[in-house]
Amino acid sequence: MWRKILLKKKPEDKHPVKEISYAQMKKAIQEYSLELPKNIPLQVLIKDDLSVDHTLLLPYLKAIPKKTFYMSKETYDLFEEEERHIAVALDQVQRAVDQYIAQKKSLPIIDHDPYRKVSFFKLEQLNLIQERPEIDFFITDQEYLVTTKKPQ
């Protein structure tokens, strides 16, 4: 019995390892999300370390990515390997912003900032973040999601 288990090929063995672009990964995730049952969140695709579980995307990618992609559990933004720190910071700041809004019933933005830049000072005042990220974050109009993209 053990012999059968050991000789059994993993699903990954059928697929080549190759370069997968950001656009290809994003497209595969979109296709996967369209087929996901409504009661299952896209978060099932994200591992604890925020890496994307490429095994679930094999039917769409037809390959195993050479590099690891990361995804925010809070906003579902996708990042390449070298930007993993942004995914981590984004999740921390999004959770802090959500808690701030729940407590204060207002947005934790720098006063009178037309771009709605997140005020790390306001988040620190309520002990919602322990250290300031090195990147600026902004709050969108859409469900008060946090983003690194400065509004136009």
Coordinates of N, CA and C in Angstrom, one line a residue, residues 37-147:
P37 N -17.3 28.9 -6.0 CA -18.6 29.1 -5.5 C -18.8 30.3 -4.7
K38 N -19.9 30.9 -4.7 CA -20.2 32.2 -4.1 C -19.9 32.2 -2.5
N39 N -20.1 31.1 -1.9 CA -19.9 31.0 -0.5 C -18.5 30.8 0.0
I40 N -17.6 30.7 -1.0 CA -16.1 30.4 -0.7 C -15.4 31.7 -1.1
P41 N -14.7 32.3 -0.1 CA -13.9 33.5 -0.5 C -12.6 33.3 -1.2
L42 N -12.2 34.3 -1.9 CA -10.9 34.1 -2.7 C -9.7 33.9 -1.8
Q43 N -9.9 34.1 -0.5 CA -8.9 33.9 0.5 C -8.3 32.5 0.5
V44 N -9.1 31.5 0.0 CA -8.6 30.2 0.0 C -7.4 30.0 -0.9
L45 N -7.2 31.0 -1.7 CA -6.0 31.0 -2.6 C -4.7 31.5 -2.0
I46 N -4.9 32.1 -0.8 CA -3.8 32.7 -0.1 C -3.3 31.9 1.1
K47 N -2.0 31.5 1.1 CA -1.5 30.8 2.2 C -1.2 31.7 3.4
D48 N -0.8 31.1 4.5 CA -0.6 31.9 5.7 C 0.5 33.0 5.6
D49 N 1.5 32.6 4.7 CA 2.6 33.6 4.5 C 2.3 34.6 3.4
L50 N 1.1 34.6 3.0 CA 0.5 35.5 1.9 C 0.9 35.1 0.5
S51 N 1.6 33.9 0.4 CA 1.9 33.4 -1.0 C 0.7 32.9 -1.6
V52 N 0.6 33.0 -2.9 CA -0.5 32.4 -3.7 C -0.3 30.9 -3.9
D53 N -1.4 30.2 -3.6 CA -1.3 28.7 -3.7 C -1.4 28.4 -5.2
H54 N -0.3 28.2 -5.8 CA -0.3 28.0 -7.3 C -0.9 26.7 -7.7
T55 N -1.0 25.7 -6.7 CA -1.5 24.4 -7.1 C -3.0 24.5 -7.5
L56 N -3.7 25.5 -6.9 CA -5.1 25.7 -7.2 C -5.3 26.4 -8.6
L57 N -4.2 27.0 -9.1 CA -4.2 27.7 -10.3 C -3.7 26.9 -11.5
L58 N -3.2 25.7 -11.2 CA -2.6 24.9 -12.3 C -3.5 24.7 -13.5
P59 N -4.8 24.5 -13.3 CA -5.7 24.4 -14.5 C -5.7 25.6 -15.4
Y60 N -5.3 26.8 -14.9 CA -5.3 28.0 -15.6 C -4.0 28.4 -16.1
L61 N -3.0 28.2 -15.3 CA -1.6 28.5 -15.7 C -0.9 27.5 -16.6
K62 N -1.3 26.2 -16.4 CA -0.7 25.1 -17.1 C 0.8 25.0 -16.9
A63 N 1.2 25.5 -15.7 CA 2.6 25.5 -15.4 C 2.8 25.8 -13.9
I64 N 3.9 25.5 -13.4 CA 4.3 25.9 -12.0 C 5.1 27.1 -12.1
P65 N 4.7 28.2 -11.4 CA 5.6 29.4 -11.6 C 6.9 29.3 -10.9
K66 N 8.0 29.8 -11.6 CA 9.3 29.8 -11.1 C 9.4 30.7 -9.8
K67 N 8.7 31.8 -9.8 CA 8.8 32.7 -8.7 C 7.5 32.7 -7.9
T68 N 7.6 33.1 -6.7 CA 6.4 33.2 -5.8 C 5.7 34.5 -6.0
F69 N 4.4 34.4 -6.0 CA 3.6 35.6 -6.0 C 2.9 35.7 -4.6
Y70 N 2.6 36.9 -4.2 CA 2.0 37.2 -2.9 C 0.7 38.0 -3.1
M71 N -0.2 37.8 -2.1 CA -1.5 38.5 -2.2 C -2.0 38.9 -0.9
S72 N -2.5 40.1 -0.8 CA -3.1 40.7 0.4 C -4.4 39.9 0.7
K73 N -4.5 39.4 1.9 CA -5.8 38.8 2.3 C -6.9 39.8 2.5
E74 N -6.6 41.0 2.8 CA -7.6 42.0 3.0 C -8.1 42.7 1.8
T75 N -7.2 42.9 0.8 CA -7.6 43.7 -0.4 C -7.5 42.9 -1.7
Y76 N -6.9 41.7 -1.6 CA -6.7 40.8 -2.8 C -5.8 41.5 -3.8
D77 N -4.9 42.4 -3.4 CA -3.9 43.0 -4.4 C -2.8 41.9 -4.5
L78 N -2.3 41.8 -5.7 CA -1.3 40.8 -6.1 C 0.1 41.5 -6.1
F79 N 1.1 40.8 -5.6 CA 2.4 41.4 -5.6 C 3.4 40.3 -6.1
E80 N 4.5 40.8 -6.7 CA 5.6 39.8 -7.1 C 6.5 39.6 -5.9
E81 N 7.4 38.7 -6.0 CA 8.3 38.2 -4.9 C 8.9 39.4 -4.2
E82 N 9.5 40.3 -4.9 CA 10.3 41.4 -4.3 C 9.4 42.4 -3.6
E83 N 8.1 42.3 -3.8 CA 7.2 43.3 -3.2 C 6.4 42.6 -2.0
R84 N 6.8 41.5 -1.6 CA 6.1 40.8 -0.5 C 5.8 41.7 0.7
H85 N 6.8 42.5 1.0 CA 6.7 43.4 2.2 C 5.5 44.4 2.1
I86 N 5.1 44.7 0.8 CA 4.0 45.6 0.6 C 2.7 44.9 1.0
A87 N 2.6 43.6 0.6 CA 1.4 42.8 0.9 C 1.2 42.7 2.4
V88 N 2.3 42.5 3.1 CA 2.3 42.3 4.6 C 1.8 43.7 5.2
A89 N 2.5 44.8 4.8 CA 2.1 46.1 5.3 C 0.7 46.5 5.0
L90 N 0.3 46.1 3.8 CA -1.1 46.5 3.3 C -2.1 45.8 4.2
D91 N -1.9 44.5 4.5 CA -2.8 43.8 5.4 C -2.8 44.4 6.8
Q92 N -1.7 44.7 7.3 CA -1.6 45.3 8.7 C -2.3 46.7 8.7
V93 N -2.1 47.5 7.7 CA -2.7 48.8 7.7 C -4.2 48.7 7.5
Q94 N -4.6 47.8 6.6 CA -6.1 47.7 6.3 C -6.8 47.3 7.6
R95 N -6.2 46.3 8.3 CA -6.9 45.9 9.6 C -6.9 47.0 10.6
A96 N -5.8 47.8 10.7 CA -5.8 48.9 11.6 C -6.8 50.0 11.2
V97 N -6.9 50.3 9.9 CA -7.9 51.2 9.4 C -9.3 50.8 9.7
D98 N -9.6 49.5 9.5 CA -11.0 49.0 9.8 C -11.3 49.1 11.3
Q99 N -10.3 48.8 12.2 CA -10.5 49.0 13.6 C -10.7 50.4 14.0
Y100 N -9.9 51.3 13.4 CA -10.0 52.7 13.7 C -11.4 53.2 13.3
I101 N -11.9 52.9 12.1 CA -13.2 53.3 11.7 C -14.3 52.7 12.6
A102 N -14.2 51.5 13.1 CA -15.1 50.9 14.0 C -15.2 51.7 15.3
Q103 N -14.0 52.1 15.8 CA -13.9 52.8 17.1 C -14.3 54.2 17.0
K104 N -13.8 54.9 16.0 CA -13.9 56.4 16.0 C -15.0 56.9 15.0
K105 N -15.5 56.0 14.2 CA -16.6 56.3 13.2 C -16.1 57.4 12.3
S106 N -14.8 57.4 12.0 CA -14.2 58.4 11.0 C -13.0 57.7 10.4
L107 N -12.5 58.4 9.3 CA -11.3 57.8 8.7 C -10.0 58.3 9.3
P108 N -9.1 57.4 9.4 CA -7.8 57.8 10.0 C -6.9 58.4 8.9
I109 N -7.3 59.6 8.4 CA -6.5 60.2 7.3 C -5.9 61.5 7.9
I110 N -4.9 62.0 7.2 CA -4.2 63.2 7.6 C -5.3 64.3 7.4
D111 N -5.4 65.2 8.4 CA -6.5 66.2 8.3 C -6.3 67.1 7.1
H112 N -7.4 67.3 6.4 CA -7.5 68.1 5.2 C -6.7 67.6 4.0
D113 N -6.3 66.4 4.0 CA -5.5 65.8 2.9 C -6.5 65.4 1.8
P114 N -6.4 66.0 0.6 CA -7.3 65.7 -0.5 C -7.1 64.3 -1.1
Y115 N -6.0 63.7 -0.8 CA -5.7 62.3 -1.3 C -6.1 61.2 -0.3
R116 N -6.6 61.6 0.9 CA -7.0 60.7 1.9 C -5.8 59.7 2.3
K117 N -4.7 60.4 2.6 CA -3.5 59.6 3.0 C -3.7 59.1 4.4
V118 N -3.4 57.9 4.7 CA -3.5 57.3 6.0 C -2.6 58.0 7.0
S119 N -3.2 58.4 8.1 CA -2.4 59.0 9.2 C -1.9 57.9 10.1
F120 N -0.6 57.5 10.0 CA -0.1 56.5 10.9 C -0.1 57.0 12.4
F121 N 0.0 58.3 12.5 CA -0.1 58.9 13.9 C -1.4 58.6 14.6
K122 N -2.5 58.7 13.8 CA -3.8 58.4 14.4 C -4.0 56.9 14.7
L123 N -3.4 56.1 13.9 CA -3.4 54.6 14.1 C -2.6 54.3 15.4
E124 N -1.4 55.0 15.5 CA -0.6 54.7 16.7 C -1.2 55.2 17.9
Q125 N -2.0 56.3 17.9 CA -2.7 56.8 19.1 C -3.6 55.8 19.7
L126 N -4.2 54.9 18.9 CA -5.0 53.9 19.4 C -4.3 52.5 19.5
N127 N -3.0 52.5 19.4 CA -2.2 51.3 19.4 C -2.7 50.2 18.4
L128 N -3.1 50.7 17.2 CA -3.5 49.8 16.1 C -2.4 49.4 15.2
I129 N -1.3 50.1 15.2 CA -0.1 49.6 14.6 C 1.1 49.8 15.5
Q130 N 2.1 48.9 15.4 CA 3.2 49.0 16.3 C 4.4 49.8 15.7
E131 N 4.5 49.7 14.4 CA 5.5 50.5 13.7 C 5.0 51.0 12.3
R132 N 5.5 52.1 11.9 CA 5.1 52.7 10.7 C 5.7 52.0 9.4
P133 N 4.8 51.7 8.5 CA 5.4 51.1 7.2 C 6.2 52.2 6.5
E134 N 7.1 51.8 5.6 CA 7.9 52.8 4.9 C 7.2 53.3 3.7
I135 N 6.0 52.9 3.4 CA 5.3 53.3 2.2 C 4.1 54.1 2.7
D136 N 3.6 55.0 1.8 CA 2.4 55.7 2.0 C 1.2 54.9 1.6
F137 N 0.1 55.0 2.3 CA -1.1 54.3 2.0 C -2.2 55.4 1.9
F138 N -3.2 55.1 1.1 CA -4.4 56.0 0.9 C -5.6 55.2 1.0
I139 N -6.7 55.9 1.4 CA -8.0 55.2 1.5 C -8.9 55.5 0.4
T140 N -9.4 54.5 -0.3 CA -10.3 54.7 -1.5 C -11.7 55.0 -1.0
D141 N -12.5 55.4 -2.0 CA -13.9 55.6 -1.7 C -14.6 54.2 -1.7
Q142 N -14.1 53.2 -2.4 CA -14.6 51.9 -2.5 C -14.4 51.1 -1.2
E143 N -15.4 51.0 -0.4 CA -15.4 50.3 0.8 C -14.2 50.6 1.8
Y144 N -13.7 51.8 1.6 CA -12.6 52.3 2.5 C -11.4 51.3 2.4
L145 N -11.1 50.8 1.2 CA -10.0 49.9 1.1 C -8.7 50.8 1.1
V146 N -7.6 50.2 1.6 CA -6.3 50.8 1.6 C -5.6 50.5 0.3
T147 N -4.9 51.4 -0.2 CA -4.1 51.2 -1.4 C -2.8 52.0 -1.4

